Tab-separated table of C-alpha atoms in Angstrom:
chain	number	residue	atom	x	y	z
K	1	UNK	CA	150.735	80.865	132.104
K	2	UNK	CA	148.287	78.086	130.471
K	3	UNK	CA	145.662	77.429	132.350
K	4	UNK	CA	142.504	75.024	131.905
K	5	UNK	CA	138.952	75.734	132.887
K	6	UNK	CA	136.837	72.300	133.772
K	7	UNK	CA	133.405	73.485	133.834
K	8	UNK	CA	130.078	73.109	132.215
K	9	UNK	CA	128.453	76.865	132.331
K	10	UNK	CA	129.019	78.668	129.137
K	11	UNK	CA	128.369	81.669	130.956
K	12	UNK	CA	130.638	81.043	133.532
K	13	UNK	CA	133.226	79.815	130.603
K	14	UNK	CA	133.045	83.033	129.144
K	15	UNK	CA	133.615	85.066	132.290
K	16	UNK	CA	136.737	83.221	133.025
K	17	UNK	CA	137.655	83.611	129.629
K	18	UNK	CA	137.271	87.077	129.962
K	19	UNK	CA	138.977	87.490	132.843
K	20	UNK	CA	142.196	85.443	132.776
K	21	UNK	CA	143.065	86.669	129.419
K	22	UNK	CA	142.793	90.243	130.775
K	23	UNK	CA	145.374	89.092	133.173
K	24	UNK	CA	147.279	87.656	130.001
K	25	UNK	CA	146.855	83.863	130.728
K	26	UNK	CA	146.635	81.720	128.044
K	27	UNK	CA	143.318	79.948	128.574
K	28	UNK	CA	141.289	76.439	127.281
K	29	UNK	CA	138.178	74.751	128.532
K	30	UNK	CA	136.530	71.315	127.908
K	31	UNK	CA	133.128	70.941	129.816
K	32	UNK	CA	132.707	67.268	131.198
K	33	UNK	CA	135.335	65.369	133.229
K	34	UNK	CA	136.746	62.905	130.370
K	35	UNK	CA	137.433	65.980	128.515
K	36	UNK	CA	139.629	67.469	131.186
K	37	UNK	CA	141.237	64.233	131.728
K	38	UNK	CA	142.275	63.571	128.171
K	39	UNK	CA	143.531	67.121	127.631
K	40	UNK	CA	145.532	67.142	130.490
K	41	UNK	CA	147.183	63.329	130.069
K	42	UNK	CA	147.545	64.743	126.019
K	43	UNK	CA	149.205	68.247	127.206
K	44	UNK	CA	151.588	66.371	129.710
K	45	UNK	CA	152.548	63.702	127.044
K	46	UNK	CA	153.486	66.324	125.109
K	47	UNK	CA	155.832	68.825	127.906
K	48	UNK	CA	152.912	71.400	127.138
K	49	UNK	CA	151.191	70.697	130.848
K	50	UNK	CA	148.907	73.414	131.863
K	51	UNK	CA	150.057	75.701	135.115
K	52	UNK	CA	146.588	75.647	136.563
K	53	UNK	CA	143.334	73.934	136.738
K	54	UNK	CA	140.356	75.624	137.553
K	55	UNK	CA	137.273	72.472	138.333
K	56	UNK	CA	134.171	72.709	139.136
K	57	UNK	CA	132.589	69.871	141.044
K	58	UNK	CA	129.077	69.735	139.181
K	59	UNK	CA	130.332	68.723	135.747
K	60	UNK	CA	129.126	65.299	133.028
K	61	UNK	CA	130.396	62.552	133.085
K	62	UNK	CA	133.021	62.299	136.151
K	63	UNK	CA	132.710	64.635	138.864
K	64	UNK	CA	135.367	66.905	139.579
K	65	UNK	CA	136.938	65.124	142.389
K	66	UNK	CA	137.147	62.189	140.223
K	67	UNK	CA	138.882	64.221	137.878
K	68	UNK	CA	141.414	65.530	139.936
K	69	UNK	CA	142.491	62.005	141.537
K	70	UNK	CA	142.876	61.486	138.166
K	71	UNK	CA	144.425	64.602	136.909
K	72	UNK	CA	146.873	63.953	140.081
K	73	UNK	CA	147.385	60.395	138.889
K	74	UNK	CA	149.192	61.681	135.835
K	75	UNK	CA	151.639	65.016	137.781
K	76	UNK	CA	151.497	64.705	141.513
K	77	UNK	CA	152.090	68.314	141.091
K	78	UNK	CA	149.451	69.713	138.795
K	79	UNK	CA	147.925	72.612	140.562
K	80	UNK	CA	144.228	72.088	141.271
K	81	UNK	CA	142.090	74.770	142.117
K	82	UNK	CA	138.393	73.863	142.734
K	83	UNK	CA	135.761	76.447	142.203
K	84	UNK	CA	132.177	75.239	142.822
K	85	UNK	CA	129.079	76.045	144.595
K	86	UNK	CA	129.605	73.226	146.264
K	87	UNK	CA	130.802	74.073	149.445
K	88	UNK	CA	130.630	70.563	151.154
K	89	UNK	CA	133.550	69.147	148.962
K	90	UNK	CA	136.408	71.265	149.860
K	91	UNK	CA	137.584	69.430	152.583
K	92	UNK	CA	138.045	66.267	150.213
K	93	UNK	CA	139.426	68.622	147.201
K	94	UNK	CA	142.276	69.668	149.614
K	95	UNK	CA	142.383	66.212	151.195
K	96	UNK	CA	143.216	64.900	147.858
K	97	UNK	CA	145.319	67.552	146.826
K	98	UNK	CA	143.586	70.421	144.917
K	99	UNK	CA	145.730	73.862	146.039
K	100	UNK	CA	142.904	76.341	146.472
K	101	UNK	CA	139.326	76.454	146.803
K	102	UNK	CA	136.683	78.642	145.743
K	103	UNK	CA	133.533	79.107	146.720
K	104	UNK	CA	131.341	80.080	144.048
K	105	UNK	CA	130.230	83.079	143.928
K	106	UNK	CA	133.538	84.677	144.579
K	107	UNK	CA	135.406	87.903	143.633
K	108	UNK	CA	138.201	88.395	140.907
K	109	UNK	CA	140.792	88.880	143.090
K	110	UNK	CA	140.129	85.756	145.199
K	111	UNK	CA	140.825	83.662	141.695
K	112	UNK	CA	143.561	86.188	140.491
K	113	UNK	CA	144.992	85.567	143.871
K	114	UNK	CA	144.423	82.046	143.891
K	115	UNK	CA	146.258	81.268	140.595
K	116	UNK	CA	148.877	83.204	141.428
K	117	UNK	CA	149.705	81.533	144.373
């Protein structure tokens, strides 16, 4: 499974790095909102569309609900899973179709679980 971290905190990067590839996901990671968007639209052009999303909200340049109208724009069915300290946007992340969210912090089997699913 390919998945594709959106998020600017090299720490956090590196944990989900860490943790997914324990799990044996393939993982990549941009960290501002253009980024993600031009990955994605380049992956799907290409039949190599990631299986999951993990977005923060907090992130340069586009927000992460921008980027997911966006993302959703290009595959209805991309699979969206916001994880953000944020707790105030998940009700318009699901609204506009993210699958899961997460509020930061949050345990590895709640996002084991939650890209799984």
């Amino acid at each position: 499974m390919r998945i594709l971290i959106v998020e600017d905190d090299l720490d956090m990067i590196d944990l989900y790095k860490e943790i997914l590839k324990k799990y044996g996901y393939s993982v990549e990671y941009v960290v501002d909102g253009e980024k993600a968007i031009e990955l994605y639209k380049e992956a799907y052009s290409k039949g190599e569309k990631f299986d999951c999303i993990i977005m923060d909200y907090r992130i340069p340049v586009k927000n992460g609900l921008i980027v997911a109208k966006e993302i959703l724009k290009i595959d209805r069915k991309a699979k969206i899973i916001f994880a953000t300290v944020e707790g105030s946007v998940e009700r318009e992340a699901l609204r506009i179709g993210a699958k899961r969210f997460l509020k930061k912090p949050f345990d590895i089997d709640s996002l084991i679980h939650a890209v799984r699913t």
